[in-house]
Short mmCIF file of C-alpha atoms and ligand atoms in Angstrom, two decimals:
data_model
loop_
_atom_site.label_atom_id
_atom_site.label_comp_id
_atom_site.label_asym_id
_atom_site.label_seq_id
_atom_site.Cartn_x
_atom_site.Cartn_y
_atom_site.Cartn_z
CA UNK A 573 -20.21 -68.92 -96.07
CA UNK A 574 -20.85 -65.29 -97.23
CA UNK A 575 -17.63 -63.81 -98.27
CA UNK A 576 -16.88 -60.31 -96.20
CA UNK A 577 -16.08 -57.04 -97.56
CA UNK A 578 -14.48 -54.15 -94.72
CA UNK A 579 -15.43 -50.77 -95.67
CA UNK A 580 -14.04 -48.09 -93.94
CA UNK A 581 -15.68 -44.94 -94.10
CA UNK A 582 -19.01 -46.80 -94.83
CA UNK A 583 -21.28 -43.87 -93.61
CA UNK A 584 -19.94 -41.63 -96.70
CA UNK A 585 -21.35 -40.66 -100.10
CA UNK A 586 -18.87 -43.47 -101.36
CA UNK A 587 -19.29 -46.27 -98.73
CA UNK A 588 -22.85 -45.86 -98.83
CA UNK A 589 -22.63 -46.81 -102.38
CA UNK A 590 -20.61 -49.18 -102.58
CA UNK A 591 -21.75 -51.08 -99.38
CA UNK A 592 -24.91 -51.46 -101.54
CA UNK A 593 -23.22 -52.72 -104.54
CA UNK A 594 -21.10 -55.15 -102.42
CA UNK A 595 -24.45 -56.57 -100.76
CA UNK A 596 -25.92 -56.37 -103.89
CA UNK A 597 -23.51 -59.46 -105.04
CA UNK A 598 -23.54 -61.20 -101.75
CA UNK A 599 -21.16 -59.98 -99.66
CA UNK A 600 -21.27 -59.73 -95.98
CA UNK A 601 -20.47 -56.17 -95.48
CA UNK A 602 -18.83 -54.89 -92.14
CA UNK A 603 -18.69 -50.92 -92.34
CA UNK A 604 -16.62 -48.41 -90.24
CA UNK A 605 -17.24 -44.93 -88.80
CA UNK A 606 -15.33 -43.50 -86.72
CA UNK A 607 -18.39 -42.84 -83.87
CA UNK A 608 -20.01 -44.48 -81.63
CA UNK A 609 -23.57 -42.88 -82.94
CA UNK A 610 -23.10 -42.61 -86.93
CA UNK A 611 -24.63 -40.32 -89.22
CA UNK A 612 -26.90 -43.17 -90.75
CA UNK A 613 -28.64 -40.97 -93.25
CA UNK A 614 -26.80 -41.92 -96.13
CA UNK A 615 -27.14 -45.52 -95.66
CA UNK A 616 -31.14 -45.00 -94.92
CA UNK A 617 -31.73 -43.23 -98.36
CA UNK A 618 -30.41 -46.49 -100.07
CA UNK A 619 -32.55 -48.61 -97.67
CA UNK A 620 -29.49 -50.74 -96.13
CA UNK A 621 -28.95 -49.29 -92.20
CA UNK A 622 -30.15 -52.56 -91.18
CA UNK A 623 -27.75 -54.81 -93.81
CA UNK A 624 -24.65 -53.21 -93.03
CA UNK A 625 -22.79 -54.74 -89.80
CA UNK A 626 -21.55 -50.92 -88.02
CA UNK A 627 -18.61 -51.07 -85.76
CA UNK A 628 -16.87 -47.63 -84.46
CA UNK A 629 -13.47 -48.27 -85.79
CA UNK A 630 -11.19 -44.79 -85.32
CA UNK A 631 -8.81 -45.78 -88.25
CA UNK A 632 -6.07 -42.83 -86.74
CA UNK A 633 -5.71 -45.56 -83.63
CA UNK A 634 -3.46 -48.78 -84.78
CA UNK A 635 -4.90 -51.14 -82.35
CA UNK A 636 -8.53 -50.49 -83.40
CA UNK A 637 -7.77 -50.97 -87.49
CA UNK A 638 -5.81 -54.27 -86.44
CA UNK A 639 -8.59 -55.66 -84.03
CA UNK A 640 -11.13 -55.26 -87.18
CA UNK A 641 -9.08 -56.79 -89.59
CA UNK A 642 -8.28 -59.35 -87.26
CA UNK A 643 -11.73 -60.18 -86.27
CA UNK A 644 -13.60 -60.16 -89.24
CA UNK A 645 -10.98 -61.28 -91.83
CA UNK A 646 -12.42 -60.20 -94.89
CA UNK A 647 -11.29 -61.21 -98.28
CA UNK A 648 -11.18 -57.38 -99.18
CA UNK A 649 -10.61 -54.28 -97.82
CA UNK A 650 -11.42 -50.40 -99.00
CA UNK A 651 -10.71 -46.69 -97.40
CA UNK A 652 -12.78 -44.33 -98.43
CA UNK A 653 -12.11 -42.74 -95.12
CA UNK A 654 -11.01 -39.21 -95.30
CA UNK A 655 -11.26 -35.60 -94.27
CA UNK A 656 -12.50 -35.49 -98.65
CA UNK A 657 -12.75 -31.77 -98.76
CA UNK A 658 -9.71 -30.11 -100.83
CA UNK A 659 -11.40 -26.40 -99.42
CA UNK A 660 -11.23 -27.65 -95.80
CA UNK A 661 -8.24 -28.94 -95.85
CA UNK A 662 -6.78 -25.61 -96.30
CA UNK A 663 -8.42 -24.58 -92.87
CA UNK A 664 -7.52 -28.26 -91.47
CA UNK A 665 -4.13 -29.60 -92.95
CA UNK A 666 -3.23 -31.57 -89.78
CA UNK A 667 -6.52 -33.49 -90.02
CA UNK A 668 -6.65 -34.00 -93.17
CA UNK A 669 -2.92 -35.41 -93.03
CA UNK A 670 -4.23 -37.66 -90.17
CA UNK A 671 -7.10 -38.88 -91.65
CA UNK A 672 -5.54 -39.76 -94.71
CA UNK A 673 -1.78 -40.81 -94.08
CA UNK A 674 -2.12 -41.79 -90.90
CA UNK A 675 -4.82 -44.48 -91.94
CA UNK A 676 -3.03 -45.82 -95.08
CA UNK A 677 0.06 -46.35 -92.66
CA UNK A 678 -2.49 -47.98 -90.22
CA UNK A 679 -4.12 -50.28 -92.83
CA UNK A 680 -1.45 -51.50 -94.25
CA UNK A 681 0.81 -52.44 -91.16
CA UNK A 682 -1.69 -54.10 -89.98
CA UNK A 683 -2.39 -56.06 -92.95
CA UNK A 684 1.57 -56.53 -93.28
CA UNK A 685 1.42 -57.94 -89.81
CA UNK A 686 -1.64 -60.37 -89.94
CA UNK A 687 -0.12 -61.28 -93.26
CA UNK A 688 -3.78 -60.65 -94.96
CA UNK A 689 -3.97 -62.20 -98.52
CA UNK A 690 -6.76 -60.25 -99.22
CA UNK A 691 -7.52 -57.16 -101.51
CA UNK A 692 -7.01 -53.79 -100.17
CA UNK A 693 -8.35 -50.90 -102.30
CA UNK A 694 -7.67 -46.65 -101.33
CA UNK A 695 -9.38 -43.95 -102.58
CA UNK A 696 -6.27 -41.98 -104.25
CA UNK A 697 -7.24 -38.43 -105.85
CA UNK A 698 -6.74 -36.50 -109.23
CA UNK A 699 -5.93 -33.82 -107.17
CA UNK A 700 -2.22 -34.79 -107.21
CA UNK A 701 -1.96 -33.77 -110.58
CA UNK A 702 -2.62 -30.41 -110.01
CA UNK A 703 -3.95 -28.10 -113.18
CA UNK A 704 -4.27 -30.70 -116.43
CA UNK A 705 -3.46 -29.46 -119.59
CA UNK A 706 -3.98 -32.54 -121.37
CA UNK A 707 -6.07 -35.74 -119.60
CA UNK A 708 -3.76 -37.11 -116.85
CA UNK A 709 -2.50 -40.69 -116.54
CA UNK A 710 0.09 -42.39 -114.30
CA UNK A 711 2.86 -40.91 -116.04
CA UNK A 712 1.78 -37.30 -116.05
CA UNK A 713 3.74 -34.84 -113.28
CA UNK A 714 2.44 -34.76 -109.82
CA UNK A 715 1.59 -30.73 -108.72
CA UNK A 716 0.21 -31.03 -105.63
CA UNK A 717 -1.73 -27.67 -104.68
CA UNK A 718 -3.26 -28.46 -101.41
CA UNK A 719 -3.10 -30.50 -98.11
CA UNK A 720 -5.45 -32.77 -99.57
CA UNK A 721 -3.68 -33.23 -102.49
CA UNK A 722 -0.31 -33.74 -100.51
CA UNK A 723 -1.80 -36.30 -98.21
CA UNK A 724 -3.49 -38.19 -100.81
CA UNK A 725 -0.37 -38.57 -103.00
CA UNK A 726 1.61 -39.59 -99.70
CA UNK A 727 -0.89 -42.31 -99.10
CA UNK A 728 -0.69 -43.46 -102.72
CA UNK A 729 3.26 -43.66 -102.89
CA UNK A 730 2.61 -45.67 -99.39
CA UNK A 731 0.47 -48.22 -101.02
CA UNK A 732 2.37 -48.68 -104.21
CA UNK A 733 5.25 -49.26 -101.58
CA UNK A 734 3.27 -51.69 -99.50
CA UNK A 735 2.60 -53.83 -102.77
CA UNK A 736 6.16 -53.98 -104.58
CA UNK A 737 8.15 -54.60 -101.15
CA UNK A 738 5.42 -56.55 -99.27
CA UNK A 739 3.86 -57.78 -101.63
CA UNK A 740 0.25 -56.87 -100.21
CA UNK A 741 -2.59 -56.92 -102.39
CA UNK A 742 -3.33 -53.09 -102.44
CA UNK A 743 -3.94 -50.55 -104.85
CA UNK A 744 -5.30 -46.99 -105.30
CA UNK A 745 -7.95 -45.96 -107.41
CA UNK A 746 -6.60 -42.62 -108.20
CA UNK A 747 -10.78 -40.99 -107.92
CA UNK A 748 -11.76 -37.65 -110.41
CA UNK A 749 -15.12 -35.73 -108.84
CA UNK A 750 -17.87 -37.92 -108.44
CA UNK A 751 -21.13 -36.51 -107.56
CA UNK A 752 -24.70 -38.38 -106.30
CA UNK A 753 -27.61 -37.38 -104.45
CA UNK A 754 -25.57 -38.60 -101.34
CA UNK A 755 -23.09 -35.89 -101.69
CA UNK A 756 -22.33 -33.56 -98.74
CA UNK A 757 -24.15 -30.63 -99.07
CA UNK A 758 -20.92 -28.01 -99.18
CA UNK A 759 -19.73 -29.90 -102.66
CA UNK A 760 -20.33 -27.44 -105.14
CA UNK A 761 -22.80 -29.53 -108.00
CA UNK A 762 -25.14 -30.28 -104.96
CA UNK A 763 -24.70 -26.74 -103.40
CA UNK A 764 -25.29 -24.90 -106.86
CA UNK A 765 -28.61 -27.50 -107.32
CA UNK A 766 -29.47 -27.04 -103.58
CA UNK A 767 -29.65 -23.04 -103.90
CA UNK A 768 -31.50 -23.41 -107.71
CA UNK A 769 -34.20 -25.23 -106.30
CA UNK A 770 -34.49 -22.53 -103.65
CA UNK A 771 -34.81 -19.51 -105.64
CA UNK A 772 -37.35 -21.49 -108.16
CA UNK A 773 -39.74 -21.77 -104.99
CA UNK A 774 -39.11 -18.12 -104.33
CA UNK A 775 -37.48 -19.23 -100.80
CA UNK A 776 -33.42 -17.70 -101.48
CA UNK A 777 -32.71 -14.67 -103.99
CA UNK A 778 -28.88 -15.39 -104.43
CA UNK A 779 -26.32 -18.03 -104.70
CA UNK A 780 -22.69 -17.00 -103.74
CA UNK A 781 -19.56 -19.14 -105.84
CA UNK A 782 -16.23 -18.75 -105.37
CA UNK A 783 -14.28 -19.30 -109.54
CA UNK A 784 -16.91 -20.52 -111.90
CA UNK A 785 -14.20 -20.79 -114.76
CA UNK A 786 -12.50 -23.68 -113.42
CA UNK A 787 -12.86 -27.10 -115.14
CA UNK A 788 -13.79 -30.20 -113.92
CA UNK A 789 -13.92 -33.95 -114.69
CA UNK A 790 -17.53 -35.30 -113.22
CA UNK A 791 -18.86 -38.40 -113.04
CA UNK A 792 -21.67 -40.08 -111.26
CA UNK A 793 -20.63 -42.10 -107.68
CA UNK A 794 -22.60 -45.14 -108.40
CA UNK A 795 -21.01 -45.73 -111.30
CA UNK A 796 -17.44 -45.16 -109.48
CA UNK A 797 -17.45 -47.99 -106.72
CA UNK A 798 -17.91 -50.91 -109.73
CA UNK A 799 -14.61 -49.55 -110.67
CA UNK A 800 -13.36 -49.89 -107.47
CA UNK A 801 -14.14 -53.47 -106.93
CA UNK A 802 -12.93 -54.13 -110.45
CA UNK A 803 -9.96 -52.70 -109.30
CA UNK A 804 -9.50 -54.22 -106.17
CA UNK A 805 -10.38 -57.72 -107.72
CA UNK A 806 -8.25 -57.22 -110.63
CA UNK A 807 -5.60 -60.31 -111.71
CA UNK A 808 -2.79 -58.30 -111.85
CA UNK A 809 -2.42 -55.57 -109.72
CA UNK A 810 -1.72 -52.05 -109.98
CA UNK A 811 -3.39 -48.54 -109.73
CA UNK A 812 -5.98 -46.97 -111.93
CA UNK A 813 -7.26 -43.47 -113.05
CA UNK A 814 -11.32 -43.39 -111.98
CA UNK A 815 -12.76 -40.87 -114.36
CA UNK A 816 -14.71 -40.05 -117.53
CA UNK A 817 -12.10 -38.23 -119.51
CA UNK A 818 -14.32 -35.30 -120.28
CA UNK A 819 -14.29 -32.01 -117.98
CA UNK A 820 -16.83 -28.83 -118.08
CA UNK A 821 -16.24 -25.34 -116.80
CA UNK A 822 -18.35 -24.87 -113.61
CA UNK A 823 -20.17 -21.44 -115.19
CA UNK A 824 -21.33 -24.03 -118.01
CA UNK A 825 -22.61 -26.83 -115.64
CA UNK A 826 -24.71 -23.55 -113.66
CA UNK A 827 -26.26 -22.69 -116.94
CA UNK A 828 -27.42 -25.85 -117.69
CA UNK A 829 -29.21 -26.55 -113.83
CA UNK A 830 -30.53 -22.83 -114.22
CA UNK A 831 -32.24 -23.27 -117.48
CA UNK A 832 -33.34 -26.43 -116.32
CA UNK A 833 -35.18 -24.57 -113.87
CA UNK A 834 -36.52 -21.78 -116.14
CA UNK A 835 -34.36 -19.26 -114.56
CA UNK A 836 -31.65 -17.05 -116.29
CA UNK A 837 -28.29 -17.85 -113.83
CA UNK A 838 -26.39 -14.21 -114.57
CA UNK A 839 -30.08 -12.92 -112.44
CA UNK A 840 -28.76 -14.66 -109.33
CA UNK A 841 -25.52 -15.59 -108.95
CA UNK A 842 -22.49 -13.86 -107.44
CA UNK A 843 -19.25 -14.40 -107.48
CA UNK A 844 -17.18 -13.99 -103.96
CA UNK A 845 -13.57 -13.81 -104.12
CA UNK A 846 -13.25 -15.13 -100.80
CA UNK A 847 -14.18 -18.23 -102.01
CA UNK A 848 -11.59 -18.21 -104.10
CA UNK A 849 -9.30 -21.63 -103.26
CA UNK A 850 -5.48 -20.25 -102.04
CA UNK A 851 -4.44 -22.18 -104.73
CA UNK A 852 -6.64 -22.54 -107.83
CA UNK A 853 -6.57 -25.75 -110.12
CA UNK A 854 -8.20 -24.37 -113.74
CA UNK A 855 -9.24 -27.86 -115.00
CA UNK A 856 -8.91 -31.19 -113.89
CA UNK A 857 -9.22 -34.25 -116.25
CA UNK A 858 -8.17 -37.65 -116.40
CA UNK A 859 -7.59 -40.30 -119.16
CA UNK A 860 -9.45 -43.35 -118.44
CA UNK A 861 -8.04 -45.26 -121.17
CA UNK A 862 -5.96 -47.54 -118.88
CA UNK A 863 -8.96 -48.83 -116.82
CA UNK A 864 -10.69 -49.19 -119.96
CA UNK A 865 -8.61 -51.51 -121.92
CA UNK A 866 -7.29 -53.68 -118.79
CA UNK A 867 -10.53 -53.70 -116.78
CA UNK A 868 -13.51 -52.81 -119.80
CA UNK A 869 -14.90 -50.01 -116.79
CA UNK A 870 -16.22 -46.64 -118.73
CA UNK A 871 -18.25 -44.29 -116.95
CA UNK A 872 -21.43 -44.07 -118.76
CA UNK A 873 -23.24 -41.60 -117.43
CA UNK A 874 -22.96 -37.93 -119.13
CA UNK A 875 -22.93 -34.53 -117.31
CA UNK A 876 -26.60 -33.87 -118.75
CA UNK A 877 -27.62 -37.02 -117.12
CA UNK A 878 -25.92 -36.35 -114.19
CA UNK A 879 -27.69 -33.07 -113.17
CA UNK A 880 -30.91 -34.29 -114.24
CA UNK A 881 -30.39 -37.33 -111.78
CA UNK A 882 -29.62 -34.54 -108.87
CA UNK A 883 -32.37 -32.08 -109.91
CA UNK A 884 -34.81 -34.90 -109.59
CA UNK A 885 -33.88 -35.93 -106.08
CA UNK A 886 -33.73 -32.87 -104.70
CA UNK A 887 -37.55 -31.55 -106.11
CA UNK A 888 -38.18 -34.76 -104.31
CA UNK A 889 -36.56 -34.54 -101.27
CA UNK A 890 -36.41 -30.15 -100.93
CA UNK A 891 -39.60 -29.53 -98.12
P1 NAP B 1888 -17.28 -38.48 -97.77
O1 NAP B 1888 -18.71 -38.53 -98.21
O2 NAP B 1888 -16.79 -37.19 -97.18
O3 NAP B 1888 -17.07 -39.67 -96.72
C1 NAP B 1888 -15.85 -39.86 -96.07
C2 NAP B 1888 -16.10 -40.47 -94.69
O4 NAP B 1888 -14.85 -40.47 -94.01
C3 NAP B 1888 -17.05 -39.68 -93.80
O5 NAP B 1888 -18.38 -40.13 -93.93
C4 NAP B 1888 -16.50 -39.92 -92.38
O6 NAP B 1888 -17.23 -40.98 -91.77
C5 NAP B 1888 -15.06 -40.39 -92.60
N1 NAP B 1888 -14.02 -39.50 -92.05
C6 NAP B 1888 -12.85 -39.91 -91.51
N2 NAP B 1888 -12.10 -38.90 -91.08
C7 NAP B 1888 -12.80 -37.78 -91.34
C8 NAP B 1888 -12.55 -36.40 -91.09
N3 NAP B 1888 -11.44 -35.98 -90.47
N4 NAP B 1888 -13.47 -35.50 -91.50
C9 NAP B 1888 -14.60 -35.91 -92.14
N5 NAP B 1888 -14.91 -37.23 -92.37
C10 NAP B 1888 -14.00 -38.15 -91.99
O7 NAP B 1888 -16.30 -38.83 -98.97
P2 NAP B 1888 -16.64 -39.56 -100.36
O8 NAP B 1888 -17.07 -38.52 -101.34
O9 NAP B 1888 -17.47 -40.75 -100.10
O10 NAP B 1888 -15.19 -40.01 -100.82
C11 NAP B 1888 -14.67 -41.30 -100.48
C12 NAP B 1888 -13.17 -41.29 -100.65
O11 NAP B 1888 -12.84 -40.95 -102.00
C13 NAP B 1888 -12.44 -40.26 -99.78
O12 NAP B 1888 -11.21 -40.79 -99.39
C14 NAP B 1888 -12.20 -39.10 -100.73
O13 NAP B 1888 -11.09 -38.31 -100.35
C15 NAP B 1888 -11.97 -39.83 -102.04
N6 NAP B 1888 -12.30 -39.02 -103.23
C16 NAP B 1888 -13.55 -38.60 -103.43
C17 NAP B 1888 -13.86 -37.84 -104.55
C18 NAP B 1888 -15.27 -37.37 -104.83
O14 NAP B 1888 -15.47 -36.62 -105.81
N7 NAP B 1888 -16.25 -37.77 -104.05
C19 NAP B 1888 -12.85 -37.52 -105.47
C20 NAP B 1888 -11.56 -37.98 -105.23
C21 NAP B 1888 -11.29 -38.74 -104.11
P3 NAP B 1888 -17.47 -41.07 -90.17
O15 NAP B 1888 -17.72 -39.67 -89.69
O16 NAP B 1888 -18.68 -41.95 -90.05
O17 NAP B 1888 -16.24 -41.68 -89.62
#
């Protein structure tokens, strides 16, 4: 018998991936979204709509989470569920708290109640460490500058909870930016590439940013849901940084796409400041040395690499 992997959240940049990489070593995958009629366009790019069992699971209501755990008992779990924008949930803190705390608490009663021996994996962020001066690790202070970042650390000081009192297999992956050509279009890598690709065919003049000095730690999604499963299947468990260790400033990463393009970046972008974030974080970066040692998981794919990877899809896919 296959063994069965639960993903809620499936339908996501995330999901997608990893759904793929789960049937990819045999598992049976069972994926979640929370509607009856899911956005399937994700899942259609990497060819697997048809491999992926969908049930509408709304992971907010108890009973639901339960009666898919229950039913398909699989031998691991992962949320990757989320309201995942740190801009929206400025505009949306109440659904962002819901759609993260509200399904860790969900996920992990139930598995506390079925007694579930399984693995149970969240997506934690490195938002919770607010601005980094040096690369954060477990032991680095918690700053938590936005909803998102509030819910996300609630949900990971659930799970840690959930493992050393009920001794529940669960972890978090605490996730840095990870970008793919299955990102949401209002991320700012694919919205910067989206809008380059525009003015090269002469069909936008202008791309609008909000700071372009902030610094970020990017790596490519693909590459991020092996470490989750590594994670999730490790011996002993425990939670892990999911990052590359390296950050860039934004402005740099827009150079780079621009001249990629032929096109001079200072010619067409401006900067709005009401796109500023209420609550700026200058640079974000993680220390992967933990996952490293205990787990041998790098991420091996370089900024450079990265963009290239998104130009190329979207000349492809831009009509
Ligand atoms: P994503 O593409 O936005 O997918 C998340 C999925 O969650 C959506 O497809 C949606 O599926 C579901 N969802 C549940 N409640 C929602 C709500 N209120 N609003 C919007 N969607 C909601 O996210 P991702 O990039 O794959 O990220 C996966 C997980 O990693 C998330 O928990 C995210 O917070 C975390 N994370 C991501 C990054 C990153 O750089 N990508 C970094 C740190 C942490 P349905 O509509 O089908 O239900």
């Amino acid at each position: 018998m296959k063994r069965k992997a639960l993903v809620f959240g499936c339908t996501g940049q995330d999901g997608t991936y990893l759904s793929k990489s789960l049937l990819d070593k045999g598992f049976e995958v069972i994926g979640t979204s929370r509607k009856n009629k899911p956005n399937l366009k994700r899942l259609k790019t990497l060819g697997i709509d048809d491999q992926v069992q969908l049930i509408c699971c709304d992971l907010e209501q108890f009973t639901q989470t339960k009666n898919a755990i229950e039913k398909f008992q699989p031998r691991e779990i992962y949320n990757l569920s989320a309201q995942s924008s740190v801009g929206n949930s400025f505009k949306k803190p109440r659904e962002t708290y819901k759609s993260i705390i509200n399904t860790t608490i969900n996920i992990l009663e139930a598995c506390r109640e079925f007694k579930f021996k399984g693995n149970i994996f969240f997506a934690g962020s490195g938002e919770i460490f607010g601005s980094t001066n040096t690369a954060a690790d477990l032991n680095s202070k918690i700053d938590l500058r936005s909803p998102y970042a509030n819910a996300k650390y609630q949900s990971f000081l659930l799970t840690k909870m959930y493992r050393e009192i009920y001794n529940l297999k669960c972890e978090t992956g605490i996730l840095f930016n990870h970008e793919s050509p299955l990102r949401d279009e209002n991320f700012v890598l694919k919205k910067i590439i989206n809008r380059a690709i525009k003015i090269k065919k002469g069909i936008s003049k202008e791309l609008i940013l909000g700071n372009i000095t902030i610094k970020r730690d990017w790596g490519y999604a693909e590459e991020y849901v092996e470490a989750m499963q590594l994670i999730s299947r490790a011996r002993i468990k425990k939670d892990y940084l999911i990052c590359s260790g390296k950050s860039y400033r934004l402005q740099d990463i827009i150079e780079i796409v621009f001249n990629k393009l032929g096109l001079n970046w200072k010619d067409y972008v401006t900067i709005s400041k009401d796109l500023f974030r209420k609550s700026e974080i200058e640079e974000s970066k993680g220390n992967p040395q933990a996952i490293n040692n205990d787990l041998n998981w790098k991420a091996t794919t370089d900024i450079q690499t990265l963009i290239d990877i998104l130009i190329e899809y979207e000349l492809q896919n831009d009509k």
